[in-house]
Amino acid sequence: MTIGENIRELRREKGLSQTRLAELLFVSQDTVSLWELGKSYPDVKALIRMTEIFGVTSDYILGIEK
């Protein structure tokens, strides 16, 4: 899966809307949407925060680890 697909799946598993995830990451909902569509990628700060929110490794989010 792609980074965007992983973010979408993890977000849905946690029951978070794009808007709520954006609030937790201090970015806009549009930014989260672009990540999920694969049109842009999270920066390191957002990636680290997502590991805390989702309880997974950055390798998992990046699709390196299954």
XYZ file of N, CA, C and O in Angstrom:
264
model
N 0.836 -1.192 0.000
C 0.000 0.000 0.000
C 0.877 1.250 0.000
O 2.014 1.220 0.433
N 0.299 2.330 -0.451
C 1.024 3.595 -0.491
C 0.959 4.283 0.870
O 0.151 3.906 1.732
N 1.757 5.314 1.033
C 1.736 6.100 2.270
C 0.331 6.643 2.508
O -0.215 6.540 3.606
N -0.267 7.200 1.472
C -1.605 7.757 1.598
C -2.640 6.727 1.993
O -3.514 6.984 2.839
N -2.556 5.554 1.392
C -3.494 4.472 1.735
C -3.300 4.045 3.182
O -4.278 3.778 3.888
N -2.051 3.992 3.628
C -1.782 3.622 5.025
C -2.350 4.658 5.982
O -2.952 4.296 6.999
N -2.170 5.934 5.675
C -2.707 6.981 6.537
C -4.226 6.888 6.595
O -4.822 6.947 7.670
N -4.864 6.718 5.438
C -6.327 6.614 5.386
C -6.811 5.425 6.218
O -7.751 5.538 7.005
N -6.172 4.268 6.040
C -6.583 3.073 6.765
C -6.425 3.256 8.278
O -7.332 2.934 9.051
N -5.283 3.782 8.693
C -5.037 3.987 10.120
C -6.009 5.008 10.703
O -6.522 4.826 11.814
N -6.272 6.065 9.964
C -7.210 7.095 10.418
C -8.595 6.497 10.616
O -9.246 6.720 11.641
N -9.048 5.718 9.657
C -10.373 5.090 9.751
C -10.444 4.092 10.894
O -11.457 4.006 11.580
N -9.367 3.310 11.084
C -9.332 2.347 12.190
C -9.476 3.037 13.539
O -10.059 2.485 14.466
N -8.938 4.249 13.651
C -9.037 5.026 14.893
C -10.349 5.800 14.984
O -10.622 6.448 15.991
N -11.151 5.747 13.923
C -12.421 6.452 13.913
C -12.276 7.959 13.833
O -13.124 8.698 14.341
N -11.213 8.411 13.182
C -10.951 9.839 13.058
C -11.369 10.354 11.686
O -11.136 9.683 10.673
N -11.953 11.519 11.655
C -12.214 12.190 10.379
C -10.915 12.841 9.911
O -9.966 12.999 10.698
N -10.883 13.226 8.651
C -9.720 13.964 8.166
C -9.553 15.255 8.951
O -8.428 15.636 9.289
N -10.670 15.887 9.265
C -10.617 17.147 10.010
C -10.018 16.948 11.393
O -9.168 17.725 11.830
N -10.435 15.891 12.093
C -9.918 15.641 13.447
C -8.430 15.287 13.413
O -7.660 15.770 14.246
N -8.034 14.455 12.452
C -6.613 14.125 12.338
C -5.815 15.388 12.051
O -4.750 15.601 12.640
N -6.325 16.225 11.181
C -5.653 17.488 10.863
C -5.467 18.329 12.119
O -4.392 18.901 12.338
N -6.498 18.404 12.944
C -6.393 19.170 14.195
C -5.302 18.603 15.096
O -4.516 19.356 15.685
N -5.239 17.292 15.198
C -4.231 16.648 16.049
C -2.807 16.866 15.532
O -1.849 16.854 16.304
N -2.690 17.054 14.216
C -1.380 17.229 13.590
C -1.039 18.692 13.315
O 0.034 18.987 12.789
N -1.973 19.593 13.642
C -1.764 21.030 13.415
C -1.536 21.354 11.942
O -0.659 22.137 11.583
N -2.330 20.679 11.083
C -2.321 20.957 9.652
C -3.773 21.140 9.222
O -4.698 20.949 10.001
N -3.991 21.476 7.965
C -5.351 21.638 7.465
C -5.929 20.293 7.012
O -5.187 19.342 6.728
N -7.249 20.260 6.914
C -7.926 19.065 6.405
C -7.506 18.816 4.966
O -7.350 17.671 4.547
N -7.294 19.882 4.221
C -6.835 19.746 2.833
C -5.483 19.046 2.759
O -5.243 18.252 1.843
N -4.621 19.323 3.717
C -3.303 18.678 3.752
C -3.452 17.176 3.948
O -2.820 16.381 3.248
N -4.293 16.779 4.885
C -4.526 15.346 5.128
C -5.101 14.705 3.864
O -4.679 13.619 3.466
N -6.025 15.375 3.211
C -6.610 14.861 1.981
C -5.541 14.660 0.911
O -5.521 13.612 0.242
N -4.658 15.622 0.754
C -3.585 15.504 -0.239
C -2.663 14.334 0.079
O -2.213 13.624 -0.832
N -2.374 14.113 1.353
C -1.553 12.950 1.742
C -2.247 11.665 1.329
O -1.629 10.771 0.749
N -3.534 11.565 1.674
C -4.274 10.340 1.401
C -4.422 10.087 -0.104
O -4.488 8.935 -0.530
N -4.469 11.134 -0.886
C -4.554 11.001 -2.344
C -3.189 10.773 -2.991
O -3.099 10.542 -4.198
N -2.121 10.858 -2.198
C -0.773 10.666 -2.728
C -0.252 11.854 -3.509
O 0.695 11.731 -4.278
N -0.852 13.019 -3.294
C -0.423 14.216 -4.014
C 0.623 15.015 -3.255
O 1.231 15.920 -3.810
N 0.818 14.698 -1.990
C 1.895 15.266 -1.183
C 2.176 14.291 -0.048
O 1.457 13.287 0.109
N 3.203 14.583 0.720
C 3.630 13.677 1.779
C 3.817 14.432 3.083
O 4.198 15.606 3.070
N 3.578 13.760 4.203
C 3.765 14.430 5.495
C 5.233 14.730 5.752
O 6.121 13.987 5.313
N 5.473 15.825 6.480
C 6.845 16.115 6.878
C 7.205 15.237 8.077
O 6.363 14.504 8.612
N 8.442 15.296 8.485
C 8.929 14.429 9.558
C 8.168 14.674 10.859
O 7.810 13.720 11.561
N 7.883 15.921 11.161
C 7.168 16.252 12.399
C 5.785 15.595 12.414
O 5.380 14.990 13.410
N 5.059 15.688 11.299
C 3.733 15.074 11.213
C 3.837 13.558 11.259
O 3.014 12.885 11.895
N 4.850 13.011 10.614
C 5.043 11.564 10.610
C 5.286 11.045 12.029
O 4.687 10.047 12.449
N 6.127 11.724 12.771
C 6.406 11.316 14.152
C 5.133 11.392 14.993
O 4.832 10.484 15.770
N 4.376 12.454 14.830
C 3.122 12.602 15.586
C 2.134 11.501 15.219
O 1.439 10.970 16.078
N 2.079 11.120 13.939
C 1.182 10.035 13.533
C 1.572 8.709 14.171
O 0.697 7.911 14.514
N 2.861 8.478 14.367
C 3.269 7.232 15.033
C 2.712 7.193 16.453
O 2.320 6.129 16.934
N 2.655 8.341 17.102
C 2.111 8.421 18.457
C 0.593 8.252 18.450
O 0.038 7.541 19.285
N -0.073 8.882 17.518
C -1.538 8.817 17.435
C -1.998 7.405 17.077
O -2.933 6.879 17.683
N -1.344 6.795 16.095
C -1.781 5.501 15.593
C -1.134 4.308 16.297
O -1.588 3.176 16.137
N -0.058 4.533 17.031
C 0.615 3.436 17.730
C 1.317 2.476 16.794
O 1.338 1.263 17.037
N 1.863 3.008 15.706
C 2.619 2.194 14.752
C 3.966 2.864 14.501
O 4.183 4.006 14.898
N 4.838 2.162 13.807
C 6.144 2.730 13.480
C 6.039 3.610 12.233
O 5.108 3.476 11.428
N 7.020 4.461 12.066
C 7.071 5.267 10.847
C 7.265 4.363 9.626
O 6.732 4.639 8.558
N 8.003 3.276 9.780
C 8.181 2.328 8.680
C 6.837 1.777 8.219
O 6.614 1.585 7.021
N 5.926 1.530 9.157
C 4.603 1.031 8.796
C 3.852 2.078 7.969
O 3.281 1.764 6.918
N 3.842 3.313 8.432
C 3.151 4.385 7.708
C 3.750 4.556 6.317
O 3.034 4.736 5.336
N 5.074 4.475 6.221
C 5.760 4.658 4.942
C 5.640 3.436 4.015
O 6.057 3.499 2.870
N 5.095 2.343 4.529
C 4.911 1.148 3.716
C 6.141 0.277 3.609
O 6.217 -0.609 2.768
N 7.107 0.509 4.494
C 8.341 -0.277 4.488
C 8.140 -1.561 5.269
O 8.690 -2.603 4.950
N 7.326 -1.498 6.297
C 7.061 -2.628 7.190
C 5.590 -2.986 7.063
O 4.723 -2.117 7.036
N 5.296 -4.256 6.985
C 3.906 -4.721 6.864
C 3.295 -5.023 8.208
O 3.875 -5.393 9.128
